[in-house]
Structures are given as structure tokens and as C-alpha cells.
mmCIF file of C-alpha atoms in Angstrom:
data_model
loop_
_atom_site.group_PDB
_atom_site.id
_atom_site.type_symbol
_atom_site.label_atom_id
_atom_site.label_comp_id
_atom_site.label_asym_id
_atom_site.label_seq_id
_atom_site.Cartn_x
_atom_site.Cartn_y
_atom_site.Cartn_z
ATOM 1 C CA MET A 1 41.453 -24.333 63.571
ATOM 2 C CA THR A 2 44.737 -25.996 62.757
ATOM 3 C CA GLY A 3 46.181 -27.267 59.621
ATOM 4 C CA ASN A 4 44.233 -26.399 56.434
ATOM 5 C CA GLU A 5 41.502 -24.230 57.844
ATOM 6 C CA VAL A 6 39.539 -23.989 54.623
ATOM 7 C CA THR A 7 39.103 -27.746 54.184
ATOM 8 C CA GLN A 8 37.821 -28.024 57.816
ATOM 9 C CA LEU A 9 34.987 -25.569 57.335
ATOM 10 C CA GLU A 10 31.572 -27.022 58.112
ATOM 11 C CA HIS A 11 28.993 -27.067 55.139
ATOM 12 C CA ASN A 12 26.898 -24.256 56.796
ATOM 13 C CA HIS A 13 29.792 -22.066 57.434
ATOM 14 C CA PRO A 14 29.597 -18.677 55.440
ATOM 15 C CA LEU A 15 33.036 -19.273 53.914
ATOM 16 C CA PHE A 16 32.196 -22.859 52.741
ATOM 17 C CA LEU A 17 31.851 -23.269 48.996
ATOM 18 C CA GLN A 18 30.231 -26.267 47.533
ATOM 19 C CA ALA A 19 31.153 -27.775 44.215
ATOM 20 C CA SER A 20 28.045 -26.282 42.642
ATOM 21 C CA ASP A 21 28.954 -22.780 43.765
ATOM 22 C CA VAL A 22 30.405 -21.338 40.562
ATOM 23 C CA PRO A 23 30.725 -17.903 39.100
ATOM 24 C CA GLY A 24 27.727 -16.712 37.075
ATOM 25 C CA LEU A 25 25.326 -18.943 38.866
ATOM 26 C CA VAL A 26 21.734 -17.588 38.397
ATOM 27 C CA LEU A 27 20.232 -17.798 41.872
ATOM 28 C CA VAL A 28 16.763 -16.327 41.126
ATOM 29 C CA PRO A 29 14.729 -15.903 37.862
ATOM 30 C CA THR A 30 13.970 -12.180 38.541
ATOM 31 C CA LYS A 31 16.378 -9.705 37.082
ATOM 32 C CA LEU A 32 16.741 -6.341 38.713
ATOM 33 C CA THR A 33 15.886 -3.751 36.051
ATOM 34 C CA TRP A 34 13.992 -0.874 37.655
ATOM 35 C CA PRO A 35 12.640 0.308 41.101
ATOM 36 C CA GLU A 36 9.411 -1.408 40.370
ATOM 37 C CA ASN A 37 10.832 -4.903 40.748
ATOM 38 C CA TYR A 38 13.561 -4.122 43.296
ATOM 39 C CA ALA A 39 11.522 -5.353 46.294
ATOM 40 C CA LEU A 40 10.788 -8.678 44.618
ATOM 41 C CA TRP A 41 14.337 -9.114 43.478
ATOM 42 C CA SER A 42 15.901 -8.196 46.720
ATOM 43 C CA LYS A 43 13.598 -10.608 48.726
ATOM 44 C CA ALA A 44 14.313 -13.485 46.324
ATOM 45 C CA MET A 45 18.079 -12.858 46.472
ATOM 46 C CA LYS A 46 18.080 -12.763 50.286
ATOM 47 C CA LEU A 47 16.334 -16.099 50.433
ATOM 48 C CA ALA A 48 18.712 -17.648 47.874
ATOM 49 C CA LEU A 49 21.746 -16.193 49.602
ATOM 50 C CA ARG A 50 20.494 -17.473 52.966
ATOM 51 C CA GLY A 51 20.081 -20.869 51.425
ATOM 52 C CA LYS A 52 23.686 -20.774 50.355
ATOM 53 C CA SER A 53 24.820 -19.462 53.821
ATOM 54 C CA LYS A 54 26.042 -16.260 52.107
ATOM 55 C CA LEU A 55 23.549 -13.703 53.305
ATOM 56 C CA GLY A 56 26.188 -12.290 55.698
ATOM 57 C CA PHE A 57 28.146 -10.928 52.603
ATOM 58 C CA VAL A 58 25.302 -8.463 51.915
ATOM 59 C CA ASP A 59 23.904 -7.780 55.414
ATOM 60 C CA LYS A 60 27.426 -7.172 56.884
ATOM 61 C CA SER A 61 27.255 -10.025 59.368
ATOM 62 C CA CYS A 62 30.127 -11.696 57.658
ATOM 63 C CA VAL A 63 33.017 -9.229 57.020
ATOM 64 C CA LYS A 64 36.714 -9.727 56.095
ATOM 65 C CA ASP A 65 37.991 -8.362 59.439
ATOM 66 C CA MET A 66 36.475 -11.439 61.128
ATOM 67 C CA TYR A 67 39.113 -13.662 59.502
ATOM 68 C CA ARG A 68 42.944 -14.029 59.259
ATOM 69 C CA GLY A 69 45.346 -15.889 57.144
ATOM 70 C CA GLU A 70 43.841 -18.315 54.531
ATOM 71 C CA LEU A 71 40.382 -17.726 55.836
ATOM 72 C CA ALA A 72 40.703 -14.036 54.908
ATOM 73 C CA GLU A 73 41.645 -15.198 51.327
ATOM 74 C CA GLN A 74 38.627 -17.600 51.381
ATOM 75 C CA TRP A 75 36.362 -14.664 52.357
ATOM 76 C CA GLU A 76 37.691 -12.814 49.251
ATOM 77 C CA LYS A 77 36.713 -15.869 47.095
ATOM 78 C CA CYS A 78 33.282 -15.990 48.592
ATOM 79 C CA ASN A 79 32.789 -12.305 48.198
ATOM 80 C CA ALA A 80 33.801 -12.468 44.550
ATOM 81 C CA MET A 81 31.316 -15.438 44.142
ATOM 82 C CA VAL A 82 28.447 -13.433 45.702
ATOM 83 C CA LEU A 83 29.328 -10.462 43.431
ATOM 84 C CA SER A 84 29.212 -12.805 40.459
ATOM 85 C CA TRP A 85 25.795 -14.149 41.558
ATOM 86 C CA ILE A 86 24.387 -10.661 41.935
ATOM 87 C CA GLY A 87 25.719 -9.673 38.522
ATOM 88 C CA SER A 88 23.921 -12.581 36.884
ATOM 89 C CA THR A 89 20.557 -11.349 38.149
ATOM 90 C CA VAL A 90 20.737 -7.619 37.145
ATOM 91 C CA ALA A 91 20.194 -5.821 33.916
ATOM 92 C CA SER A 92 23.292 -5.447 31.684
ATOM 93 C CA GLU A 93 23.508 -1.656 32.348
ATOM 94 C CA LEU A 94 23.949 -2.379 36.088
ATOM 95 C CA ILE A 95 26.939 -4.762 35.698
ATOM 96 C CA SER A 96 29.560 -2.070 35.517
ATOM 97 C CA SER A 97 28.817 -0.928 39.008
ATOM 98 C CA ILE A 98 29.495 -4.426 40.266
ATOM 99 C CA MET A 99 32.648 -5.039 38.407
ATOM 100 C CA PHE A 100 34.485 -2.235 40.127
ATOM 101 C CA ALA A 101 32.991 -2.779 43.562
ATOM 102 C CA SER A 102 35.126 -3.842 46.551
ATOM 103 C CA SER A 103 32.497 -5.896 48.234
ATOM 104 C CA ALA A 104 29.072 -7.454 47.732
ATOM 105 C CA LYS A 105 27.740 -5.374 50.662
ATOM 106 C CA LYS A 106 28.752 -2.246 48.923
ATOM 107 C CA VAL A 107 26.815 -3.210 45.745
ATOM 108 C CA TRP A 108 23.813 -4.284 47.809
ATOM 109 C CA SER A 109 23.733 -0.931 49.610
ATOM 110 C CA ASP A 110 24.113 1.048 46.476
ATOM 111 C CA PHE A 111 21.237 -0.858 44.751
ATOM 112 C CA LYS A 112 19.069 -0.308 47.750
ATOM 113 C CA GLU A 113 19.786 3.442 47.758
ATOM 114 C CA LYS A 114 19.185 3.633 44.066
ATOM 115 C CA PHE A 115 16.103 1.438 43.676
ATOM 116 C CA ASP A 116 14.322 1.123 47.006
ATOM 117 C CA ARG A 117 11.607 3.665 46.650
ATOM 118 C CA CYS A 118 9.275 2.142 49.311
ATOM 119 C CA SER A 119 9.122 5.310 51.260
ATOM 120 C CA LEU A 120 7.540 8.482 49.875
ATOM 121 C CA THR A 121 7.262 7.596 46.148
ATOM 122 C CA ARG A 122 5.450 4.354 46.746
ATOM 123 C CA ILE A 123 3.342 5.899 49.561
ATOM 124 C CA TYR A 124 2.347 8.798 47.166
ATOM 125 C CA HIS A 125 0.920 6.413 44.585
ATOM 126 C CA LEU A 126 -0.995 4.562 47.321
ATOM 127 C CA TRP A 127 -2.444 7.789 48.688
ATOM 128 C CA ALA A 128 -3.421 8.911 45.220
ATOM 129 C CA GLU A 129 -5.677 5.838 45.120
ATOM 130 C CA ILE A 130 -6.954 5.987 48.667
ATOM 131 C CA ALA A 131 -7.162 9.733 49.156
ATOM 132 C CA SER A 132 -10.689 9.424 50.609
ATOM 133 C CA LEU A 133 -9.434 7.365 53.540
ATOM 134 C CA ARG A 134 -10.128 9.140 56.899
ATOM 135 C CA GLN A 135 -7.137 10.402 58.827
ATOM 136 C CA ALA A 136 -6.621 8.983 62.321
ATOM 137 C CA PRO A 137 -6.817 11.264 65.314
ATOM 138 C CA ASN A 138 -3.667 13.008 66.299
ATOM 139 C CA PRO A 139 -1.929 11.745 69.483
ATOM 140 C CA ASP A 140 -2.518 14.087 72.388
ATOM 141 C CA CYS A 141 0.811 13.575 74.146
ATOM 142 C CA ASP A 142 4.177 15.226 73.517
ATOM 143 C CA TYR A 143 6.347 12.344 74.568
ATOM 144 C CA GLU A 144 9.110 10.832 72.435
ATOM 145 C CA GLU A 145 6.866 7.896 71.574
ATOM 146 C CA SER A 146 4.630 10.265 69.545
ATOM 147 C CA ARG A 147 7.377 11.332 67.229
ATOM 148 C CA PRO A 148 6.810 8.534 64.593
ATOM 149 C CA SER A 149 3.133 9.411 64.527
ATOM 150 C CA LEU A 150 3.877 13.195 64.006
ATOM 151 C CA GLU A 151 6.335 12.467 61.209
ATOM 152 C CA HIS A 152 3.647 10.264 59.597
ATOM 153 C CA ILE A 153 1.092 13.110 59.748
ATOM 154 C CA LEU A 154 3.627 15.540 58.229
ATOM 155 C CA GLN A 155 4.326 13.182 55.409
ATOM 156 C CA LYS A 156 0.544 12.844 54.748
ATOM 157 C CA ARG A 157 0.294 16.516 54.525
ATOM 158 C CA LEU A 158 3.175 16.744 52.130
ATOM 159 C CA LEU A 159 1.621 14.092 49.975
ATOM 160 C CA ARG A 160 -1.753 15.823 49.922
ATOM 161 C CA PHE A 161 -0.042 18.990 48.734
ATOM 162 C CA LEU A 162 1.781 17.162 46.025
ATOM 163 C CA MET A 163 -1.404 15.471 44.864
ATOM 164 C CA GLY A 164 -2.973 18.862 44.404
ATOM 165 C CA LEU A 165 -0.350 19.924 41.962
ATOM 166 C CA ASN A 166 -1.241 19.755 38.254
ATOM 167 C CA LYS A 167 0.801 17.991 35.535
ATOM 168 C CA SER A 168 2.889 21.009 34.713
ATOM 169 C CA TYR A 169 4.564 20.628 38.151
ATOM 170 C CA SER A 170 5.386 16.878 37.587
ATOM 171 C CA ASN A 171 9.134 17.620 37.715
ATOM 172 C CA VAL A 172 8.726 19.292 41.061
ATOM 173 C CA ARG A 173 6.741 16.401 42.438
ATOM 174 C CA SER A 174 9.198 13.790 41.285
ATOM 175 C CA ASN A 175 12.258 15.611 42.702
ATOM 176 C CA VAL A 176 10.479 16.158 46.021
ATOM 177 C CA LEU A 177 9.608 12.525 46.356
ATOM 178 C CA MET A 178 13.187 11.466 45.621
ATOM 179 C CA LYS A 179 14.704 13.956 48.082
ATOM 180 C CA ARG A 180 16.451 12.753 51.176
ATOM 181 C CA PRO A 181 15.902 13.868 53.976
ATOM 182 C CA VAL A 182 12.164 14.433 53.325
ATOM 183 C CA VAL A 183 11.306 17.998 52.349
ATOM 184 C CA SER A 184 8.843 19.943 54.447
ATOM 185 C CA VAL A 185 5.477 21.318 53.041
ATOM 186 C CA ASN A 186 6.785 24.808 53.647
ATOM 187 C CA GLU A 187 9.804 24.104 51.463
ATOM 188 C CA VAL A 188 7.775 22.660 48.691
ATOM 189 C CA TYR A 189 5.344 25.445 48.728
ATOM 190 C CA ALA A 190 8.211 27.903 48.406
ATOM 191 C CA ILE A 191 9.563 25.875 45.416
ATOM 192 C CA VAL A 192 6.243 25.829 43.609
ATOM 193 C CA THR A 193 5.655 29.533 44.321
ATOM 194 C CA GLN A 194 9.041 30.483 42.972
ATOM 195 C CA GLU A 195 8.749 28.233 39.897
ATOM 196 C CA LYS A 196 5.370 29.752 39.179
ATOM 197 C CA SER A 197 6.775 33.238 39.367
ATOM 198 C CA GLN A 198 9.621 32.301 37.039
ATOM 199 C CA ARG A 199 7.212 30.816 34.520
ATOM 200 C CA ALA A 200 5.189 33.968 34.579
ATOM 201 C CA LEU A 201 8.374 35.861 33.649
ATOM 202 C CA GLY A 202 9.134 33.333 30.932
ATOM 203 C CA VAL A 203 12.480 32.360 32.496
ATOM 204 C CA ALA A 204 11.700 28.959 34.023
ATOM 205 C CA ASN A 205 14.042 26.118 33.194
ATOM 206 C CA VAL A 206 12.078 22.854 33.236
ATOM 207 C CA ASN A 207 15.194 20.773 33.179
ATOM 208 C CA LYS A 208 16.607 22.230 36.388
ATOM 209 C CA ASP A 209 16.179 20.363 39.645
ATOM 210 C CA PRO A 210 13.645 22.635 41.429
ATOM 211 C CA LEU A 211 15.023 21.654 44.847
ATOM 212 C CA THR A 212 18.267 23.549 44.039
ATOM 213 C CA MET A 213 16.184 26.766 43.961
ATOM 214 C CA MET A 214 15.794 26.452 47.719
ATOM 215 C CA ALA A 215 19.496 27.014 48.495
ATOM 216 C CA GLY A 216 19.888 29.870 50.875
ATOM 217 C CA ARG A 217 16.243 30.884 50.755
ATOM 218 C CA PRO A 218 13.976 31.296 53.958
ATOM 219 C CA GLN A 219 11.087 28.995 54.495
ATOM 220 C CA TYR A 220 7.498 30.288 54.143
ATOM 221 C CA ASN A 221 5.446 30.918 57.201
ATOM 222 C CA ARG A 222 3.032 28.140 58.217
ATOM 223 C CA SER A 223 0.250 30.706 58.355
ATOM 224 C CA SER A 224 0.206 30.656 54.577
ATOM 225 C CA ARG A 225 -3.403 30.212 53.315
ATOM 226 C CA MET A 226 -2.257 27.341 51.030
ATOM 227 C CA LEU A 227 -0.842 25.493 53.910
ATOM 228 C CA ASP A 228 -3.860 26.103 56.138
ATOM 229 C CA LEU A 229 -5.982 24.168 53.523
ATOM 230 C CA LEU A 230 -3.919 21.079 54.288
ATOM 231 C CA TYR A 231 -4.835 20.941 57.977
#
């Protein structure tokens, strides 16, 4: 481009701002408040940002390094605009994390990490309702293609174990479901056993993250009778 590069931008260019693109614009009616409505909020925001040709500011397909000169400054304006739009669709207690963010992509990634519980937590609640569903046969091959299936089976065994815990171990269950990377059944069994022993001695701390008790401790052997019941 030559001359004033900003004024020569096409209307569908990610750096183009329409007269209606103003700070604080509410793009979607759904407000992000809790993990339960994150999926709906993120889907609605993606559609709205795509319609504004600004999806690239959250999926990293439009980054500042792609531009120079006044286009780089225009990117900053658009980034600030997207940050403002995100801020207008979240709960008030989340706004502070937006105000000090360097990019819309960073905010988007932080919200996804914080609120996207579509993996183990959501799967756990589904399994609690469909626990009677039959398990599919295990794959017979040891090839790399079978790895996702194997990981899925291990997750199901973990979820079955967690569903067998009574309410007094709800803090253990919650922390395990939130843990990344996913904790193995062996580790969870060790956590539960240790906490049970501490409770018997009257020294359990219910406010302590039970996963911290695993630091430096060996895993239990898979031949444990409790684990055998999961197979």
C-alpha cells in the first residue's frame, strides 16, 4: 500500500473499523459469569467477531508482527476495540483481568484455561448419569493410532473410581477433575488412602489441596485390589 494505508483498507480487512465499531459495544447478549455458560459465550463471541472480521485477534491469525508503520498502530486500535467488546460481555469481577492485558488473544486464552471445563469435569457429570452404558471393546492393536482410545479408557476408569467416592471426599474429587495433566487412577487411590489415614488420626486438613500430598510419594501398584475392581 502507498499513501495513507489505513484509509485504503478493504471493508473485510481485519484492521478495518466501521463507524459503528465503538468501545463498549455489546456484541452478544450472553455474559460470561461461570464455567457453566463459557461454551455458549465463547461460541456466540466467535460468531460475532467473525462477522466483524476480528476473529483473528483472539485466534492469533491476526498478530501485530504482521504489520508495520501506521498499520501496526491500527492493529493496536483494533486490539483495544476487541478487548473493550470482550469486557462488555463479561461479569464485573472479570473486567480487571482485561484492563491490564496486552492483547485480546491473551484474555481469550486466559478465559479458556479458567472456564473451559469441557474435559474431565463435564465428562464426569455425564458419566454419573449414564454409568450403566456398556463399555466398547478395547482395541487389539498396539499401534500409535490406538493411543487416543487407550487414553479414553484410562479416563473412564478414573471417572468410575471418582464416582465411587462418598461425599466426604468431594474436595478430592473436585481437585482431581481440575488437575492438568490428568491424574492417574493410581495417584488418586494413593491420595484417598493417605487422606483416609490422616482422618483416622484426626489430623486431616479439609482445606488443603489433596493433590499436594502426592509430592515426592511413590505410586501404588496396579495390583491393588481396589484398582482391580475398576477393570
